Amino acid sequence: MGRPREGGGRSRPHAGDPGGTVPGQPAAPHGGRSGGPDAHGEASRPAAGEVTASPVPGPAGAPQVPPPVPPARSAHPGESGEVAAARQAGGDRLRFIGAATRRIARGIDLDEIVLGLCRATVPTFADAILVYLRDPLPVGDERPTGPVVLRLRRTDRIPEEPDTNGGRLPVLPAQPDLGPAMGGSAAELAEVEPGGPLAEVLRGVRPLFGEAQAARTALPELLGPDPRLPGGHRVILAPLRGRRRVIGAAVFLRRPDRPAFEPDDLLVAAQLATHTALGVDKAVLYGREAYIADALQRTMLPDSLPQPTGVRLASRYLPAAETARVGGDWYDAIPLPGSRVALVVGDVMGHSMTSAAIMGQLRTTAQTLAGLDLPPQEVLHHLDEQAQRLGTDRMATCMYAVYDPVAHRITIANAGHPPPVMLHRGGRAEVLRVPSGAPIGVGGVDFEAVELDAPAGATLVLYTDGLVESRIRDVWTGIEQLRERLAETARLTGPNPPPLEPMCDEVLDMLGPGDRDDDIALLAARFDGIAPSDVAYWYLDPKAQTAGQARRLARRALARWGLEELTDQLELLVSEVVTNAVRYAERPITLRLLRTDVLRCEVGDDVPQLPRLRQARPSDEGGRGLYLVNRMARRWGATRLSMGKVVWFELSMPPGAVRR
């Protein structure tokens, strides 16, 4: 049986409270020795100077009187009972501090660290605790501006009455109500006045009893003008100081029916405050690093995918872990001249900040090379050169594909990347045979491109190896599982292709609990294509009469499509763009009209210089063609090709226009 609690009060500790008693507090109800194993797994033993005895039998009917308790014996010869008791109390205090600091140090984020402090101290060390932290918390060497404001981050307390089950009442993350026995409610916010009592206590760093003059004047500033705190040494105000500055304060309270704090408890409070403050500093720095890494990753990846003509796109990105949200995986979709689109998926080795930075450089390079309309194998060749310039150990894999919705063809080049999977309209999933090639950064290797059919309704799935490879399966087993999952998903929708977004979710669901060893980038492209009946294409000689010929051809195409309402607008813009091309071109120019959700006109020539929009002066005879295009077209642009350029513009379809 444990010794009775002084004052008759009783409370139940939290599960997992650190063991060891603190001198001046009850033993058994608050984590002391009670005949069973303590928090450290050791069997309870009587404290030094304490002897347990059984009653001595007396005469029949007489009360049994326990034998006299002999004086305390010390484990150290020549030591008095008081010294032994002090030694025992010191050992209990050290064990408590060790268990409490270990619990605080286990926390990673801010809430875990503050919760660890609360759970370690209530009820073992105090009956209630209030933890105030600066708002906002300073990070690193940053110097906060404005007044210092402390916000109540968390409170914890022993309830006034146990619930019907005899357990603890729930404690909310922020519960200012301390109960009438401990001063009522606490303030949520406290602004620290420069040079005021609270500022002086925080600057002094050392914990103080609530009865101290400095603490008596500082506590109302923190808790309100009338805190009504317990009398005696039952309140400790402990500043929380991090590596460079004070970041908050903790208030420990004991009920009036409980023994007051002892002077040595100030040392305990100082240790708890120091470890908590250092942990908060660590959590804030870690949170800032995670925020920067997450922002870097989001910046490196596209915010949204384009909506090119003839293809629908969907993507997913999953980091290797929530605690390391950066990596070298990326995906991209880049519109190209002629309504084509480049599909890119790559993977830089590793998932660190360095990998993310290299990924960003390679992605930017790929976008620049795509703008030059280079063949896929040439894009990979230049990426390989760029990786070598970044360093000798900069390795990456990449898949680069160009889809042409008019020709219904796709050209793919691979640099050591897992092969793509094509899901056909009928539900058949096929792993495409694409030459693997060497990874980017090896140097001195050639890349080969293959051209394949891309029928309407088919879906191309590009991914990184994190989706198909892990510690429990090899890459080819994962690829086969991916193919089977795509085929199974297609069977659920029958003859129609599965919707892209749910399909991507189904693909990611194939990952098991132990399959997340690497980042995952996924890009799915549904090929709709452009029907031949929606395309009109001509070659025109660069002559003075070509502009008139282009107007007539455009008028006939609009009549065939039932878009006569756009005739005047299209003739004017076609005439301006073709006239500019004829003026400088030496080879035949191209004119192409595409009917999709918009009417798109493309004019190509062999002159690489791109036109620039400029404001013509009143005396100029020309220079207004692009101004008209800019004012009348829905969108327009110009793209440089390897052998010239393409100038294009789009017109909105008239209301009620129906594709036939």
PDB file of C-alpha atoms in Angstrom, residues 302-449:
ATOM      1  CA  PRO A 302       3.871  23.012 -63.104  1.00  0.00           C
ATOM      2  CA  ASP A 303       1.003  24.694 -61.281  1.00  0.00           C
ATOM      3  CA  SER A 304      -1.450  23.407 -63.867  1.00  0.00           C
ATOM      4  CA  LEU A 305      -1.278  21.463 -67.084  1.00  0.00           C
ATOM      5  CA  PRO A 306      -2.026  23.133 -70.428  1.00  0.00           C
ATOM      6  CA  GLN A 307      -5.080  22.184 -72.460  1.00  0.00           C
ATOM      7  CA  PRO A 308      -3.695  21.557 -75.924  1.00  0.00           C
ATOM      8  CA  THR A 309      -5.932  20.636 -78.837  1.00  0.00           C
ATOM      9  CA  GLY A 310      -6.566  16.941 -79.333  1.00  0.00           C
ATOM     10  CA  VAL A 311      -5.245  15.625 -76.014  1.00  0.00           C
ATOM     11  CA  ARG A 312      -6.402  15.592 -72.392  1.00  0.00           C
ATOM     12  CA  LEU A 313      -3.892  15.483 -69.544  1.00  0.00           C
ATOM     13  CA  ALA A 314      -3.812  14.467 -65.866  1.00  0.00           C
ATOM     14  CA  SER A 315      -0.907  14.234 -63.434  1.00  0.00           C
ATOM     15  CA  ARG A 316       0.042  13.222 -59.909  1.00  0.00           C
ATOM     16  CA  TYR A 317       3.081  13.835 -57.729  1.00  0.00           C
ATOM     17  CA  LEU A 318       3.798  12.094 -54.410  1.00  0.00           C
ATOM     18  CA  PRO A 319       6.911  12.800 -52.318  1.00  0.00           C
ATOM     19  CA  ALA A 320       8.873   9.941 -50.822  1.00  0.00           C
ATOM     20  CA  ALA A 321       7.670  10.923 -47.322  1.00  0.00           C
ATOM     21  CA  GLU A 322       5.820  13.720 -45.590  1.00  0.00           C
ATOM     22  CA  THR A 323       9.011  14.653 -43.751  1.00  0.00           C
ATOM     23  CA  ALA A 324      11.041  14.952 -46.979  1.00  0.00           C
ATOM     24  CA  ARG A 325       8.835  16.616 -49.541  1.00  0.00           C
ATOM     25  CA  VAL A 326      11.540  17.435 -52.060  1.00  0.00           C
ATOM     26  CA  GLY A 327      12.850  15.197 -54.768  1.00  0.00           C
ATOM     27  CA  GLY A 328      14.159  14.984 -58.284  1.00  0.00           C
ATOM     28  CA  ASP A 329      11.035  13.710 -60.073  1.00  0.00           C
ATOM     29  CA  TRP A 330       9.244  16.003 -62.505  1.00  0.00           C
ATOM     30  CA  TYR A 331       6.710  16.003 -65.302  1.00  0.00           C
ATOM     31  CA  ASP A 332       5.735  18.555 -67.908  1.00  0.00           C
ATOM     32  CA  ALA A 333       3.466  19.125 -70.900  1.00  0.00           C
ATOM     33  CA  ILE A 334       4.667  21.727 -73.420  1.00  0.00           C
ATOM     34  CA  PRO A 335       2.519  22.953 -76.350  1.00  0.00           C
ATOM     35  CA  LEU A 336       4.396  22.896 -79.668  1.00  0.00           C
ATOM     36  CA  PRO A 337       3.696  24.398 -83.088  1.00  0.00           C
ATOM     37  CA  GLY A 338       1.160  22.604 -85.244  1.00  0.00           C
ATOM     38  CA  SER A 339      -1.097  21.729 -82.274  1.00  0.00           C
ATOM     39  CA  ARG A 340       1.462  19.185 -81.090  1.00  0.00           C
ATOM     40  CA  VAL A 341       2.408  18.683 -77.463  1.00  0.00           C
ATOM     41  CA  ALA A 342       5.607  17.468 -75.786  1.00  0.00           C
ATOM     42  CA  LEU A 343       5.158  15.099 -72.821  1.00  0.00           C
ATOM     43  CA  VAL A 344       8.097  14.894 -70.422  1.00  0.00           C
ATOM     44  CA  VAL A 345       8.747  12.821 -67.295  1.00  0.00           C
ATOM     45  CA  GLY A 346      12.138  12.766 -65.579  1.00  0.00           C
ATOM     46  CA  ASP A 347      13.847  11.607 -62.410  1.00  0.00           C
ATOM     47  CA  VAL A 348      17.026  13.051 -60.898  1.00  0.00           C
ATOM     48  CA  MET A 349      18.765  10.631 -58.560  1.00  0.00           C
ATOM     49  CA  GLY A 350      18.035  11.269 -54.884  1.00  0.00           C
ATOM     50  CA  HIS A 351      15.327  13.245 -53.112  1.00  0.00           C
ATOM     51  CA  SER A 352      17.154  16.154 -51.506  1.00  0.00           C
ATOM     52  CA  MET A 353      17.279  19.902 -51.992  1.00  0.00           C
ATOM     53  CA  THR A 354      20.171  19.412 -54.405  1.00  0.00           C
ATOM     54  CA  SER A 355      18.156  16.932 -56.458  1.00  0.00           C
ATOM     55  CA  ALA A 356      15.241  19.369 -56.608  1.00  0.00           C
ATOM     56  CA  ALA A 357      17.539  22.188 -57.750  1.00  0.00           C
ATOM     57  CA  ILE A 358      19.055  20.040 -60.505  1.00  0.00           C
ATOM     58  CA  MET A 359      15.584  18.927 -61.524  1.00  0.00           C
ATOM     59  CA  GLY A 360      14.532  22.565 -61.880  1.00  0.00           C
ATOM     60  CA  GLN A 361      17.505  23.313 -64.116  1.00  0.00           C
ATOM     61  CA  LEU A 362      16.878  20.296 -66.325  1.00  0.00           C
ATOM     62  CA  ARG A 363      13.176  21.063 -66.571  1.00  0.00           C
ATOM     63  CA  THR A 364      13.903  24.646 -67.619  1.00  0.00           C
ATOM     64  CA  THR A 365      16.389  23.383 -70.202  1.00  0.00           C
ATOM     65  CA  ALA A 366      13.810  20.920 -71.556  1.00  0.00           C
ATOM     66  CA  GLN A 367      11.241  23.698 -71.919  1.00  0.00           C
ATOM     67  CA  THR A 368      13.733  25.865 -73.790  1.00  0.00           C
ATOM     68  CA  LEU A 369      14.720  23.028 -76.119  1.00  0.00           C
ATOM     69  CA  ALA A 370      11.072  22.179 -76.735  1.00  0.00           C
ATOM     70  CA  GLY A 371      10.477  25.771 -77.795  1.00  0.00           C
ATOM     71  CA  LEU A 372      13.067  25.244 -80.547  1.00  0.00           C
ATOM     72  CA  ASP A 373      10.987  22.308 -81.840  1.00  0.00           C
ATOM     73  CA  LEU A 374      13.944  19.937 -81.797  1.00  0.00           C
ATOM     74  CA  PRO A 375      13.394  16.198 -82.314  1.00  0.00           C
ATOM     75  CA  PRO A 376      13.084  14.181 -79.086  1.00  0.00           C
ATOM     76  CA  GLN A 377      16.485  12.541 -79.441  1.00  0.00           C
ATOM     77  CA  GLU A 378      18.123  15.957 -79.894  1.00  0.00           C
ATOM     78  CA  VAL A 379      16.389  17.268 -76.767  1.00  0.00           C
ATOM     79  CA  LEU A 380      17.817  14.384 -74.727  1.00  0.00           C
ATOM     80  CA  HIS A 381      21.261  14.960 -76.236  1.00  0.00           C
ATOM     81  CA  HIS A 382      21.260  18.601 -75.113  1.00  0.00           C
ATOM     82  CA  LEU A 383      19.915  17.636 -71.685  1.00  0.00           C
ATOM     83  CA  ASP A 384      22.814  15.213 -71.364  1.00  0.00           C
ATOM     84  CA  GLU A 385      25.270  18.001 -72.127  1.00  0.00           C
ATOM     85  CA  GLN A 386      23.590  20.294 -69.621  1.00  0.00           C
ATOM     86  CA  ALA A 387      23.777  17.633 -66.887  1.00  0.00           C
ATOM     87  CA  GLN A 388      27.498  17.224 -67.522  1.00  0.00           C
ATOM     88  CA  ARG A 389      27.984  20.966 -67.181  1.00  0.00           C
ATOM     89  CA  LEU A 390      26.210  20.866 -63.810  1.00  0.00           C
ATOM     90  CA  GLY A 391      28.651  18.276 -62.441  1.00  0.00           C
ATOM     91  CA  THR A 392      30.185  14.888 -63.020  1.00  0.00           C
ATOM     92  CA  ASP A 393      27.735  13.084 -60.728  1.00  0.00           C
ATOM     93  CA  ARG A 394      24.520  14.702 -61.981  1.00  0.00           C
ATOM     94  CA  MET A 395      22.548  11.720 -63.246  1.00  0.00           C
ATOM     95  CA  ALA A 396      18.925  11.584 -64.318  1.00  0.00           C
ATOM     96  CA  THR A 397      16.534   9.548 -66.420  1.00  0.00           C
ATOM     97  CA  CYS A 398      14.041  11.111 -68.788  1.00  0.00           C
ATOM     98  CA  MET A 399      11.275  10.208 -71.217  1.00  0.00           C
ATOM     99  CA  TYR A 400      10.476  12.756 -73.933  1.00  0.00           C
ATOM    100  CA  ALA A 401       7.527  12.223 -76.276  1.00  0.00           C
ATOM    101  CA  VAL A 402       5.902  14.425 -78.933  1.00  0.00           C
ATOM    102  CA  TYR A 403       2.272  13.799 -79.872  1.00  0.00           C
ATOM    103  CA  ASP A 404       0.834  15.013 -83.187  1.00  0.00           C
ATOM    104  CA  PRO A 405      -2.982  15.045 -83.017  1.00  0.00           C
ATOM    105  CA  VAL A 406      -3.335  15.572 -86.771  1.00  0.00           C
ATOM    106  CA  ALA A 407      -1.146  12.642 -87.813  1.00  0.00           C
ATOM    107  CA  HIS A 408      -2.240  10.520 -84.796  1.00  0.00           C
ATOM    108  CA  ARG A 409       1.396   9.625 -84.207  1.00  0.00           C
ATOM    109  CA  ILE A 410       3.746   9.892 -81.242  1.00  0.00           C
ATOM    110  CA  THR A 411       7.543  10.092 -81.296  1.00  0.00           C
ATOM    111  CA  ILE A 412       9.344   8.898 -78.157  1.00  0.00           C
ATOM    112  CA  ALA A 413      12.970   9.017 -77.028  1.00  0.00           C
ATOM    113  CA  ASN A 414      14.187   7.472 -73.784  1.00  0.00           C
ATOM    114  CA  ALA A 415      17.184   8.120 -71.529  1.00  0.00           C
ATOM    115  CA  GLY A 416      17.297   5.180 -69.091  1.00  0.00           C
ATOM    116  CA  HIS A 417      13.671   5.646 -67.976  1.00  0.00           C
ATOM    117  CA  PRO A 418      11.054   2.929 -67.350  1.00  0.00           C
ATOM    118  CA  PRO A 419       9.026   2.289 -70.526  1.00  0.00           C
ATOM    119  CA  PRO A 420       5.593   3.923 -70.953  1.00  0.00           C
ATOM    120  CA  VAL A 421       2.361   1.973 -70.955  1.00  0.00           C
ATOM    121  CA  MET A 422      -0.313   2.473 -73.629  1.00  0.00           C
ATOM    122  CA  LEU A 423      -3.922   1.721 -72.673  1.00  0.00           C
ATOM    123  CA  HIS A 424      -5.899   1.158 -75.866  1.00  0.00           C
ATOM    124  CA  ARG A 425      -9.553   1.974 -76.284  1.00  0.00           C
ATOM    125  CA  GLY A 426     -10.636  -1.660 -76.100  1.00  0.00           C
ATOM    126  CA  GLY A 427      -9.019  -2.119 -72.679  1.00  0.00           C
ATOM    127  CA  ARG A 428      -5.732  -3.704 -73.749  1.00  0.00           C
ATOM    128  CA  ALA A 429      -2.727  -2.363 -71.852  1.00  0.00           C
ATOM    129  CA  GLU A 430       0.624  -2.561 -73.637  1.00  0.00           C
ATOM    130  CA  VAL A 431       4.152  -1.817 -72.460  1.00  0.00           C
ATOM    131  CA  LEU A 432       5.674   0.099 -75.374  1.00  0.00           C
ATOM    132  CA  ARG A 433       8.961  -1.119 -76.777  1.00  0.00           C
ATOM    133  CA  VAL A 434      11.151   1.945 -76.595  1.00  0.00           C
ATOM    134  CA  PRO A 435      14.972   1.757 -76.636  1.00  0.00           C
ATOM    135  CA  SER A 436      16.051   2.382 -73.057  1.00  0.00           C
ATOM    136  CA  GLY A 437      19.169   4.439 -73.795  1.00  0.00           C
ATOM    137  CA  ALA A 438      21.671   5.651 -71.210  1.00  0.00           C
ATOM    138  CA  PRO A 439      20.754   8.026 -68.351  1.00  0.00           C
ATOM    139  CA  ILE A 440      21.284  11.733 -68.776  1.00  0.00           C
ATOM    140  CA  GLY A 441      24.694  12.782 -67.498  1.00  0.00           C
ATOM    141  CA  VAL A 442      26.647   9.739 -68.735  1.00  0.00           C
ATOM    142  CA  GLY A 443      27.905  11.603 -71.786  1.00  0.00           C
ATOM    143  CA  GLY A 444      29.148  10.366 -75.146  1.00  0.00           C
ATOM    144  CA  VAL A 445      26.022   8.312 -75.981  1.00  0.00           C
ATOM    145  CA  ASP A 446      23.422   8.599 -78.723  1.00  0.00           C
ATOM    146  CA  PHE A 447      19.704   8.567 -78.146  1.00  0.00           C
ATOM    147  CA  GLU A 448      17.252   6.892 -80.456  1.00  0.00           C
ATOM    148  CA  ALA A 449      13.650   7.905 -81.150  1.00  0.00           C
TER     149      ALA A 449
END
